[in-house]
Amino acid sequence: MSQTEGYNFAYLDEQTKRMIRRAILKGVAIPGYQVPFGGREMPLPHGWGTGGMQVTASVIGADDRLKVIDQGADDTTNAVSIRRFFARTAGVETTERTVEASLIQTRHRIPETPLSNDQIIIYQVPVSEPLRFIEPRETETRKMHALREYGAMQVKLYEDVARFGHIATSYDYPVLVNDRYMMSPSPIPKFDNPKMDRMPALQLFGAGFEKRIYAVPPYTSVKSLDFDDHPFEVQQWQESCAICGSDHSFLDEVITDDNGSKIYVCSDTDYCAGRVAASEEPQQ
Amino acid sequence: MYVAVKGGEKAIDNAHALMAKRRRGDTGIAELSVEQIRQQLPLAVDRVMNEGSVYDPQLAALALKQASGDAVEAIFLLRAYRTTLPRIGYSEPLDTEAMQIERRVSGTFKDLPGGQILGPTYDYTHRLLDFSLLADAQAEGAEEAAESADSKLAVEVEACPRVLELLNKEGLIENSRQPDEADQVPGDLTRQPISYPADRALRLQNLARGDEGFLLSLSYASMRGYGDSHPFAGEMRCGRVTVELVPEELGFPIEVGEVQLTECEMVNQFHGSKEQPPQFTRGYGLVFGYSERKAMSMALIDRSLRCEELGEQVLYPNQDQEFVLSHSDCVSANGFVSHLKLPHYVDFQSELEMIRRLRSESVEVQSGDNATEQPEAEA
């Protein structure tokens, strides 16, 4: 594929990419710290992945192979739209296979297949500030991060424990990176949080409207907040995937008829298809 | 049996085709040209230029056509184009005192040097539908009226000083700039992320790009008690201003064109503080085209956001710069609100699981010995 005429490789001009790469490097140097950057308008709306796209555009090269997922799936409309955007503007190869991708841009999930050290995963982030819903002011949250003053979040989690007997945050579950900065993992289900800890792949986060970039370097500790007597735990299902039979992946609930009957299927479509293919192979 | 929904690609292509068809409407009706939009819907074009942050009536008209007349969508199109444009340089500060005035009104002085000029305005029209416009042909006499407006009604106005400078002579109003104040190079929030607290120049840039409706409502609130605003429209002027640029290789300013602007200066009371005696203060609005509503709203919000520097208490959202500046942009606001249309299956699934668990736990606690009855039969 060739790239679109009239636009630079991967849409953004090289000056802008350099500015963004500098922000990424700073983010890698200070894991979990939100680096302000001169976010640009993208031809997609804010909240639809403009932050992730700017990061992807700044690190992508002609030899890269890009995978884009939304809710774990390659074929959701917004994932299709973003994948097409880079196929058009950068002319890069794209793939739906997790293992084949050198770059993975994602919204709301981490693939089930473990990532390797030669991969980069780029998260789309709507609200980069984990303390935003506790303290809406940027001037205040900046101070809280500087002083590592995260008591307010612990209190919020404690209030859940006091009311419900356990922590009632199910996605965008706050983490502490490298024992220093509190970070929003983006709205991934807390099911995915353990995958971030000491992940071999570089993790980059882009928030378009908030104009913030942050990063978790490979093999960095990412700890989900909890209490000694109420340890962090992830969702579990009693059901298995109706397509591949998986009993250990994140399952989406699908309503199948007017009576509200439902089945459960893997949210990670590539993982699910891979398991189906593997089970069919010996028979062929 | 459930079949995983595939076909996002095809759905997107079909959606684009359907939208193109809908935009065009009945093909039996002549297609609207970009030039017609530019000439006959100039106020819509002005709004798109303002919030799109590009002075280009033709592109703004094109954006309106492409967006089926949706202002916010058109603004977004223009913004996404703007972001790819290289910066050749920054213009010299515009001299709005040298404006070729087409309209100028003051709510504070009955007569003033240069006079009041009503110019083209809807202000004193009676809002009665003009059914003659329904007819396809031009309304009778419209051409003659247009001609006579050109020849007789247009007033040649010399450049004239701003009204508020007259008050300045008595020291009744704050200086727009202190005598010892040096030139400042304003920041550019399209290049650098805004950092709070933001200085006034950045705030004004943000407001000039801000959503007209949002600023209008906020300024309305500031006049209705949710704020301490007692404004007078010191001056509103519309007209053309020359833009000058100093090319590096020349070293002196050259004219690069003209822009149509609306400028508004509001006069507000200030009760004085320990350091300063009571005096009038200013709020400033400057926008492209004929955009008086926007210019006035901008001036009112500019003043309310100055409360901290004037030693006033921040009590209301329109005085809180993080609140106003973070939420004024229609492209961002529209993007984030509309992103709720994107799938959130995974988050929602997580919440479903959570709420089922919380409900079953609360039922277990409440029903005590009746615990055998499950709240929900899990299939």
XYZ file of C-alpha atoms in Angstrom:
663
model
C 0.000 0.000 0.000
C 1.169 3.522 -0.664
C 0.582 6.469 1.573
C -1.891 9.267 0.969
C -0.677 12.126 -1.196
C -0.512 15.586 0.287
C 0.121 14.346 3.823
C 3.296 13.419 5.618
C 4.037 9.782 6.531
C 1.517 8.845 9.233
C -0.289 12.215 8.903
C 1.605 14.308 11.480
C 4.491 16.518 10.364
C 7.980 15.519 11.509
C 8.353 18.492 13.885
C 5.230 17.443 15.734
C 6.352 13.812 15.852
C 9.667 14.864 17.319
C 7.887 16.901 19.992
C 5.722 13.879 20.830
C 8.702 11.501 20.909
C 10.409 13.816 23.369
C 7.328 13.632 25.593
C 7.380 9.821 25.271
C 11.046 9.671 26.263
C 10.333 11.814 29.285
C 7.422 9.537 30.146
C 9.642 6.456 29.896
C 12.213 8.132 32.124
C 9.591 8.904 34.793
C 7.269 5.869 34.733
C 3.638 6.751 35.359
C 4.175 10.516 35.275
C 1.791 12.425 32.994
C 3.858 14.485 30.568
C 2.041 17.496 29.039
C 2.501 17.674 25.264
C 1.311 19.976 22.491
C -1.538 17.724 21.443
C -2.750 18.344 17.915
C -6.182 18.180 16.423
C -6.592 14.909 14.608
C -9.142 14.136 11.917
C -10.992 11.978 14.440
C -12.902 13.410 17.416
C -11.486 13.672 20.917
C -12.461 10.641 22.942
C -12.183 8.424 19.856
C -8.487 7.707 20.192
C -6.712 10.903 19.142
C -4.129 10.591 21.923
C -3.293 7.000 21.039
C -3.190 7.927 17.355
C -0.714 10.730 17.936
C 1.549 8.363 19.867
C 1.211 5.681 17.189
C 1.908 8.219 14.418
C 5.060 9.336 16.222
C 6.590 5.889 16.780
C 5.419 4.025 13.685
C 7.931 3.269 10.921
C 7.579 1.840 7.438
C 8.575 -1.651 8.678
C 6.040 -1.794 11.469
C 3.049 -4.068 11.490
C 0.080 -2.509 13.227
C -2.792 -4.106 15.095
C -5.706 -1.981 16.347
C -8.287 -3.258 18.798
C -11.292 -1.740 20.494
C -12.922 -3.684 23.345
C -10.463 -6.465 22.511
C -11.834 -6.871 18.989
C -10.175 -6.035 15.669
C -13.448 -5.618 13.818
C -15.268 -3.017 15.925
C -15.988 0.031 13.784
C -13.598 2.413 15.517
C -10.735 -0.095 15.402
C -11.403 -0.559 11.696
C -11.433 3.190 11.187
C -8.105 3.774 12.983
C -6.414 0.809 11.295
C -7.525 2.155 7.927
C -6.249 5.599 8.822
C -2.699 4.309 9.292
C -2.926 1.965 6.331
C -3.840 5.043 4.266
C -1.521 7.666 5.712
C 1.524 5.483 6.492
C 1.028 2.617 4.062
C 2.097 0.159 6.770
C 1.114 -3.461 6.978
C -1.684 -4.246 9.385
C -2.565 -7.457 11.136
C -5.194 -8.887 13.443
C -2.771 -11.394 14.994
C -1.359 -10.262 18.326
C 1.859 -12.228 17.868
C 2.523 -10.735 14.424
C 2.107 -7.084 15.448
C 5.020 -4.829 16.324
C 2.640 -2.041 17.431
C -0.730 -2.558 19.056
C -3.062 0.379 19.572
C -5.830 -0.490 21.974
C -8.921 0.886 23.576
C -10.158 -0.706 26.812
C -8.313 -4.067 26.665
C -4.922 -5.760 26.808
C -4.710 -8.805 24.516
C -4.954 -12.187 26.244
C -1.824 -13.414 24.451
C 1.196 -12.247 26.482
C 3.198 -9.513 24.747
C 6.919 -9.704 24.093
C 9.822 -7.312 24.487
C 9.871 -6.316 20.810
C 6.300 -5.060 20.886
C 4.821 -1.698 21.905
C 1.276 -1.398 23.189
C -0.356 2.027 22.901
C -3.402 2.748 25.030
C -6.079 5.273 24.129
C -6.805 7.276 27.263
C -9.910 9.436 27.748
C -9.107 10.898 31.185
C -5.440 10.624 32.094
C -5.723 11.848 35.669
C -6.545 8.988 38.080
C -7.505 11.516 40.758
C -9.812 13.544 38.486
C -13.077 12.278 39.939
C -11.841 12.914 43.444
C -10.324 16.326 42.704
C -11.367 18.010 39.447
C -8.714 20.730 39.554
C -5.498 20.202 37.659
C -3.648 22.629 39.947
C -4.553 20.427 42.930
C -3.916 17.001 41.395
C -0.515 18.182 40.184
C 0.385 18.961 43.781
C -0.968 15.626 45.003
C 1.272 13.784 42.535
C 4.284 15.906 43.388
C 3.858 15.143 47.095
C 2.844 11.517 46.446
C -0.259 12.420 48.404
C -2.601 9.604 47.412
C -4.560 9.246 50.631
C -7.756 10.504 48.999
C -7.827 7.510 46.653
C -7.178 5.071 49.512
C -10.084 6.675 51.361
C -12.353 6.228 48.355
C -11.423 2.548 48.118
C -11.882 2.185 51.871
C -15.366 3.677 51.644
C -16.217 0.938 49.122
C -14.985 -1.696 51.546
C -17.001 -0.138 54.372
C -20.185 -0.017 52.276
C -19.974 -3.176 50.187
C -17.383 -5.336 51.876
C -15.033 -5.064 48.897
C -13.676 -2.516 46.433
C -16.342 -1.604 43.873
C -14.205 -0.294 41.013
C -14.391 -2.642 38.065
C -12.479 -0.822 35.318
C -9.959 2.022 35.113
C -8.737 0.621 38.415
C -5.917 2.850 39.758
C -2.370 1.499 39.871
C 0.910 2.600 41.396
C 3.791 2.524 38.933
C 7.352 1.796 40.035
C 6.252 2.542 43.634
C 5.997 6.229 42.821
C 3.235 7.631 40.572
C -0.419 6.777 40.719
C -1.625 6.115 37.182
C -4.845 5.462 35.331
C -4.452 2.222 33.360
C -7.085 3.705 30.953
C -10.568 2.150 31.137
C -9.388 -1.454 30.818
C -11.250 -3.917 33.048
C -9.356 -4.614 36.266
C -9.135 -8.150 34.872
C -6.314 -6.805 32.682
C -4.427 -4.932 35.409
C -2.146 -7.853 36.384
C -0.942 -8.062 32.759
C 0.620 -4.594 33.089
C 2.905 -5.622 35.923
C 6.447 -6.300 34.654
C 5.135 -6.559 31.095
C 8.008 -7.227 28.670
C 6.506 -4.820 26.109
C 6.790 -1.023 26.311
C 3.451 0.487 27.335
C 2.604 3.980 26.060
C -0.488 5.990 26.923
C -1.905 8.928 24.960
C -4.693 11.263 26.097
C -5.701 13.588 23.250
C -7.967 16.144 24.864
C -6.044 16.144 28.145
C -2.821 16.555 26.117
C -0.922 14.098 28.306
C 1.400 11.208 27.494
C 2.664 8.661 29.992
C 4.536 5.406 29.838
C 5.465 2.207 31.623
C 8.872 0.892 30.511
C 9.310 -2.868 30.057
C 9.543 -4.989 33.234
C 8.333 -2.149 35.485
C 6.262 -2.865 38.546
C 2.598 -1.890 38.251
C 0.658 -2.505 41.419
C -3.137 -2.276 41.682
C -4.085 -0.387 44.835
C -5.554 -2.470 47.630
C -5.415 -3.180 51.360
C -3.559 -5.948 53.183
C -6.841 -7.425 54.391
C -8.669 -6.714 51.116
C -6.235 -7.769 48.412
C -6.820 -6.843 44.775
C -8.826 -9.395 42.860
C -10.064 -9.707 39.267
C -13.405 -10.635 37.746
C -14.253 -14.289 37.288
C -16.930 -15.975 35.247
C -18.770 -19.176 35.958
C -19.360 -19.526 32.220
C -16.960 -20.355 29.386
C -16.674 -18.811 25.926
C -19.467 -20.177 23.699
C -17.152 -20.202 20.687
C -13.762 -21.451 21.861
C -14.604 -22.778 25.313
C -12.045 -20.612 27.095
C -12.610 -20.425 30.861
C -9.841 -17.955 31.618
C -10.310 -15.004 29.239
C -12.393 -11.846 29.607
C -15.911 -12.671 28.422
C -18.498 -10.360 26.871
C -22.141 -11.084 27.492
C -24.241 -11.326 24.323
C -28.023 -11.229 24.421
C -29.308 -13.746 21.886
C -33.099 -13.368 21.871
C -36.027 -11.256 23.037
C -36.263 -13.220 26.281
C -32.861 -11.967 27.332
C -31.146 -15.330 26.945
C -27.439 -14.817 26.867
C -24.174 -16.449 26.030
C -20.625 -15.415 26.820
C -17.876 -14.968 24.237
C -14.235 -13.888 24.380
C -13.800 -10.134 24.055
C -10.370 -10.773 22.452
C -11.422 -11.919 18.977
C -7.917 -12.874 17.848
C -7.359 -15.023 20.928
C -10.711 -16.722 20.427
C -10.124 -17.385 16.718
C -6.635 -18.701 17.499
C -8.033 -21.203 19.985
C -10.683 -22.363 17.525
C -8.046 -22.808 14.790
C -5.758 -24.734 17.145
C -8.534 -27.094 18.184
C -9.548 -27.759 14.572
C -6.026 -28.418 13.320
C -5.548 -32.021 14.500
C -8.827 -33.038 12.861
C -7.853 -31.759 9.405
C -26.171 -20.008 17.437
C -24.308 -16.791 17.906
C -22.097 -15.668 15.054
C -19.517 -13.039 15.934
C -20.509 -9.772 14.281
C -18.044 -9.101 11.487
C -18.206 -6.461 8.810
C -17.195 -3.218 10.486
C -15.402 -2.226 7.277
C -18.423 -2.696 5.071
C -20.690 -0.948 7.549
C -18.424 2.103 7.560
C -18.363 2.291 3.749
C -22.124 2.024 3.591
C -22.551 4.654 6.284
C -20.397 7.096 4.310
C -22.375 6.456 1.124
C -25.689 6.951 2.910
C -24.473 10.183 4.482
C -23.324 11.535 1.114
C -26.749 10.791 -0.323
C -28.536 12.396 2.579
C -26.337 15.462 2.401
C -27.161 15.975 -1.250
C -30.910 15.637 -0.638
C -33.349 15.597 -3.559
C -31.253 15.626 -6.736
C -34.158 17.360 -8.487
C -33.208 20.482 -6.523
C -30.146 22.433 -7.694
C -27.028 21.740 -5.660
C -25.916 24.450 -3.236
C -22.574 25.939 -4.231
C -19.840 26.831 -1.767
C -19.941 30.396 -3.088
C -23.679 30.612 -2.353
C -23.058 29.542 1.230
C -20.254 32.033 1.566
C -22.342 34.896 0.162
C -25.742 34.075 1.637
C -24.993 32.384 4.965
C -22.129 34.651 6.066
C -22.966 34.514 9.781
C -22.741 30.722 9.769
C -19.442 31.037 7.901
C -18.167 33.511 10.522
C -18.948 31.153 13.371
C -17.134 28.284 11.668
C -14.081 30.513 11.084
C -14.042 31.646 14.722
C -14.253 28.283 16.398
C -12.316 26.621 13.583
C -9.554 29.198 14.193
C -8.889 29.832 10.524
C -9.740 33.019 8.653
C -10.821 31.580 5.332
C -14.463 32.172 4.341
C -14.213 29.849 1.374
C -12.953 26.860 3.366
C -15.457 27.595 6.130
C -18.256 27.593 3.544
C -16.924 24.337 2.107
C -16.882 22.820 5.582
C -20.483 23.893 6.141
C -21.517 22.289 2.876
C -19.657 19.076 3.647
C -21.133 18.989 7.155
C -24.740 19.377 5.947
C -24.912 22.698 7.765
C -23.903 21.309 11.165
C -21.757 24.104 12.616
C -19.867 21.914 15.093
C -19.041 19.302 12.457
C -17.919 22.065 10.063
C -15.730 23.596 12.779
C -14.161 20.207 13.362
C -13.411 19.786 9.637
C -11.714 23.163 9.530
C -9.710 22.459 12.699
C -8.467 19.129 11.382
C -7.315 20.950 8.255
C -5.737 23.778 10.245
C -3.625 21.415 12.282
C -1.757 20.262 9.159
C -0.869 23.804 8.034
C 2.717 24.965 8.521
C 3.309 28.128 10.559
C 4.919 30.691 8.278
C 5.064 33.327 10.955
C 3.068 35.421 13.370
C 1.438 38.677 12.344
C 2.132 42.022 13.946
C -0.472 42.972 16.574
C -3.623 44.200 14.827
C -4.439 47.874 15.246
C -8.192 47.873 15.745
C -8.232 51.641 16.270
C -7.397 51.898 12.575
C -10.393 49.697 11.711
C -12.451 50.687 8.666
C -15.637 50.826 10.648
C -18.921 49.429 9.281
C -20.770 49.340 12.560
C -20.049 50.841 15.920
C -22.286 51.180 18.950
C -21.719 52.201 22.523
C -24.047 51.540 25.408
C -22.301 54.022 27.644
C -22.260 57.334 25.762
C -25.006 58.889 23.700
C -22.613 60.628 21.411
C -18.929 60.275 21.032
C -16.152 61.194 18.650
C -16.677 59.232 15.467
C -20.381 58.776 16.226
C -22.563 55.719 16.555
C -23.126 53.753 13.372
C -25.829 51.127 13.370
C -24.646 49.391 10.213
C -26.046 46.004 9.195
C -27.746 44.400 12.167
C -30.751 42.282 13.092
C -31.008 44.162 16.389
C -34.054 46.287 15.590
C -35.836 43.973 13.193
C -39.202 42.647 14.262
C -38.829 38.905 14.213
C -41.651 38.312 11.767
C -41.147 35.689 9.108
C -40.760 37.333 5.731
C -42.833 35.028 3.579
C -41.698 36.801 0.446
C -38.380 34.966 0.900
C -40.267 31.698 0.382
C -40.697 32.546 -3.281
C -37.903 31.215 -5.435
C -37.449 34.467 -7.285
C -35.885 37.349 -5.465
C -38.314 39.394 -3.465
C -39.576 42.378 -5.407
C -37.562 45.468 -4.954
C -34.765 43.621 -3.204
C -32.236 44.466 -5.866
C -33.098 48.151 -5.812
C -32.906 48.162 -2.027
C -29.494 46.563 -2.213
C -28.323 49.153 -4.715
C -29.612 52.073 -2.728
C -27.964 50.630 0.385
C -24.715 50.562 -1.500
C -24.974 54.089 -2.786
C -26.832 56.041 -0.128
C -26.776 54.197 3.167
C -23.160 53.213 3.429
C -21.305 55.693 5.577
C -17.675 56.459 5.194
C -16.176 56.511 8.625
C -12.732 57.598 9.516
C -10.744 55.530 11.934
C -11.705 56.595 15.430
C -10.366 56.027 18.932
C -11.922 53.467 21.219
C -14.598 54.725 23.587
C -12.974 53.422 26.718
C -9.833 55.435 26.111
C -11.979 58.523 26.787
C -12.624 57.297 30.334
C -8.974 56.554 30.672
C -8.119 60.252 30.578
C -9.800 60.676 33.968
C -8.283 57.508 35.374
C -11.782 56.127 35.918
C -10.961 52.922 34.113
C -7.980 50.675 34.418
C -5.296 50.915 31.767
C -5.496 48.136 29.235
C -1.774 48.092 29.625
C 0.375 49.635 32.315
C 2.678 52.451 31.125
C 5.780 50.502 32.116
C 4.502 47.206 30.747
C 6.716 45.691 28.059
C 5.501 43.848 24.977
C 4.662 40.264 25.750
C 4.734 37.477 23.227
C 1.471 35.615 23.813
C 1.532 31.828 24.138
C -0.215 29.572 21.643
C -2.380 26.852 23.095
C -2.537 25.051 19.759
C 1.214 24.393 20.101
C 1.700 24.132 23.856
C -0.749 22.479 26.256
C -2.466 24.940 28.565
C -1.121 24.965 32.098
C -3.114 26.422 34.969
C -3.278 29.153 35.988
C -3.245 30.460 32.410
C -2.376 34.083 31.672
C -4.900 36.437 30.136
C -3.574 36.206 26.574
C -3.969 32.415 26.598
C -7.392 32.691 28.175
C -8.474 35.071 25.420
C -7.156 32.700 22.768
C -9.133 29.895 24.343
C -12.298 32.023 24.535
C -11.967 33.204 20.913
C -12.014 29.532 19.849
C -14.643 28.639 22.442
C -18.148 27.430 21.744
C -20.495 30.370 21.232
C -23.413 28.761 23.044
C -21.309 27.753 26.022
C -19.868 31.251 26.428
C -23.253 32.872 25.891
C -24.860 30.814 28.649
C -21.982 31.291 31.059
C -21.997 35.047 30.527
C -25.779 35.107 30.914
C -25.387 33.323 34.246
C -22.745 35.842 35.327
C -25.291 38.628 34.804
C -28.059 36.781 36.637
C -26.394 36.539 40.002
C -24.096 33.581 39.437
C -21.232 36.006 39.255
C -20.572 39.594 40.161
C -21.009 41.095 36.743
C -22.460 44.570 36.245
C -21.452 45.195 32.680
C -21.936 48.001 30.208
C -21.177 47.583 26.545
C -18.527 50.284 26.320
C -18.071 49.731 22.646
C -18.773 47.259 19.924
C -17.202 47.789 16.540
C -17.203 45.774 13.338
C -15.083 46.404 10.295
C -11.988 45.524 8.370
C -8.474 45.613 9.730
C -5.203 45.261 7.892
C -2.930 42.351 8.792
C 0.800 42.956 8.671
C 3.654 40.510 8.802
C 7.386 41.040 9.129
C 9.110 38.521 6.866
C 12.482 37.533 8.259
C 14.313 38.368 5.062
C 12.826 41.869 4.851
C 12.830 43.003 8.457
C 9.947 45.462 8.013
C 6.169 44.915 8.047
C 4.254 44.306 4.837
C 0.484 44.078 4.397
C -0.634 40.521 3.793
C -4.378 41.109 3.734
C -7.433 42.277 5.567
C -9.707 40.564 8.035
C -13.250 41.359 9.084
C -13.427 41.625 12.859
C -15.848 42.326 15.667
C -14.355 43.859 18.781
C -16.143 44.396 22.070
C -15.009 46.184 25.178
C -17.129 45.778 28.284
C -16.987 48.131 31.250
C -17.431 46.503 34.622
C -17.585 47.886 38.130
C -14.806 47.187 40.509
C -15.332 48.082 44.147
C -11.693 48.556 44.857
C -9.296 46.693 47.072
C -6.658 47.557 49.667
C -4.209 48.484 46.920
C -6.547 50.015 44.370
C -9.300 52.653 44.544
C -12.675 51.837 43.002
C -12.521 52.031 39.246
C -14.034 50.584 36.133
C -12.444 47.454 34.758
C -12.475 45.944 31.298
C -13.499 42.742 29.614
C -12.331 42.170 26.070
C -13.664 40.242 23.118
C -12.257 39.994 19.596
C -13.553 37.623 16.962
C -13.644 37.117 13.194
C -16.496 38.375 11.047
C -19.830 39.683 12.283
C -20.034 37.785 15.522
C -21.358 40.188 18.111
C -22.983 37.637 20.357
C -19.698 35.794 20.574
C -17.630 38.966 21.091
C -19.873 40.145 23.950
C -19.934 36.743 25.642
C -16.180 36.531 25.331
C -15.725 39.983 26.881
C -18.003 39.131 29.810
C -16.241 35.851 30.508
C -12.831 37.484 30.099
C -13.809 39.856 32.895
C -15.256 37.178 35.159
C -12.085 35.097 34.748
C -10.021 38.080 35.909
C -11.567 37.912 39.379
C -8.498 36.399 40.989
C -6.077 39.007 39.699
C -8.487 41.722 40.886
C -8.686 40.188 44.350
C -12.295 39.028 44.022
C -13.550 35.704 45.333
C -14.003 32.771 42.963
C -17.532 31.606 43.699
C -19.074 30.548 40.408
C -18.117 28.366 37.447
C -17.790 31.395 35.131
C -15.029 32.734 37.400
C -13.161 29.441 37.531
C -10.624 29.310 34.722
C -10.114 25.558 34.866
C -13.846 25.047 34.548
C -14.302 27.504 31.680
C -11.140 26.895 29.674
C -11.235 23.106 29.927
C -14.794 22.886 28.648
C -15.144 25.740 26.155
C -13.958 23.902 23.071
C -16.838 22.544 20.982
C -14.603 20.119 19.075
C -13.383 18.521 22.283
C -16.749 18.623 24.002
C -18.521 17.128 21.016
C -15.849 14.475 20.620
C -15.983 13.340 24.202
C -19.749 13.347 24.494
C -20.184 11.579 21.160
C -17.591 8.938 22.054
C -20.274 7.400 24.246
C -21.619 6.005 20.973
C -18.493 3.877 20.702
C -18.693 0.372 22.122
C -18.113 0.119 25.854
C -18.915 -3.598 26.031
C -15.945 -4.401 28.203
C -16.443 -1.644 30.777
C -20.154 -2.316 30.837
C -19.533 -6.029 31.288
C -17.295 -5.235 34.233
C -20.011 -3.053 35.743
C -22.661 -5.727 35.113
C -20.609 -8.272 36.960
C -20.032 -5.813 39.790
C -23.642 -4.773 40.185
C -24.882 -8.365 40.106
C -22.426 -9.205 42.835
C -23.398 -6.188 44.948
C -27.103 -6.970 44.538
C -26.778 -10.625 45.390
C -24.693 -9.768 48.435
C -27.213 -7.209 49.662
C -30.091 -9.657 49.145
C -28.170 -12.315 51.066
C -27.634 -9.962 53.958
C -31.252 -8.773 54.022
C -32.984 -12.117 53.612
C -30.933 -13.783 56.341
C -32.393 -17.311 56.837
C -34.212 -17.029 53.534
C -30.822 -17.139 51.830
C -31.591 -20.137 49.653
C -33.562 -17.921 47.269
C -31.177 -16.523 44.710
C -31.938 -13.055 43.331
C -31.152 -14.094 39.804
C -31.027 -17.475 38.178
C -27.708 -17.607 36.383
C -28.114 -19.607 33.194
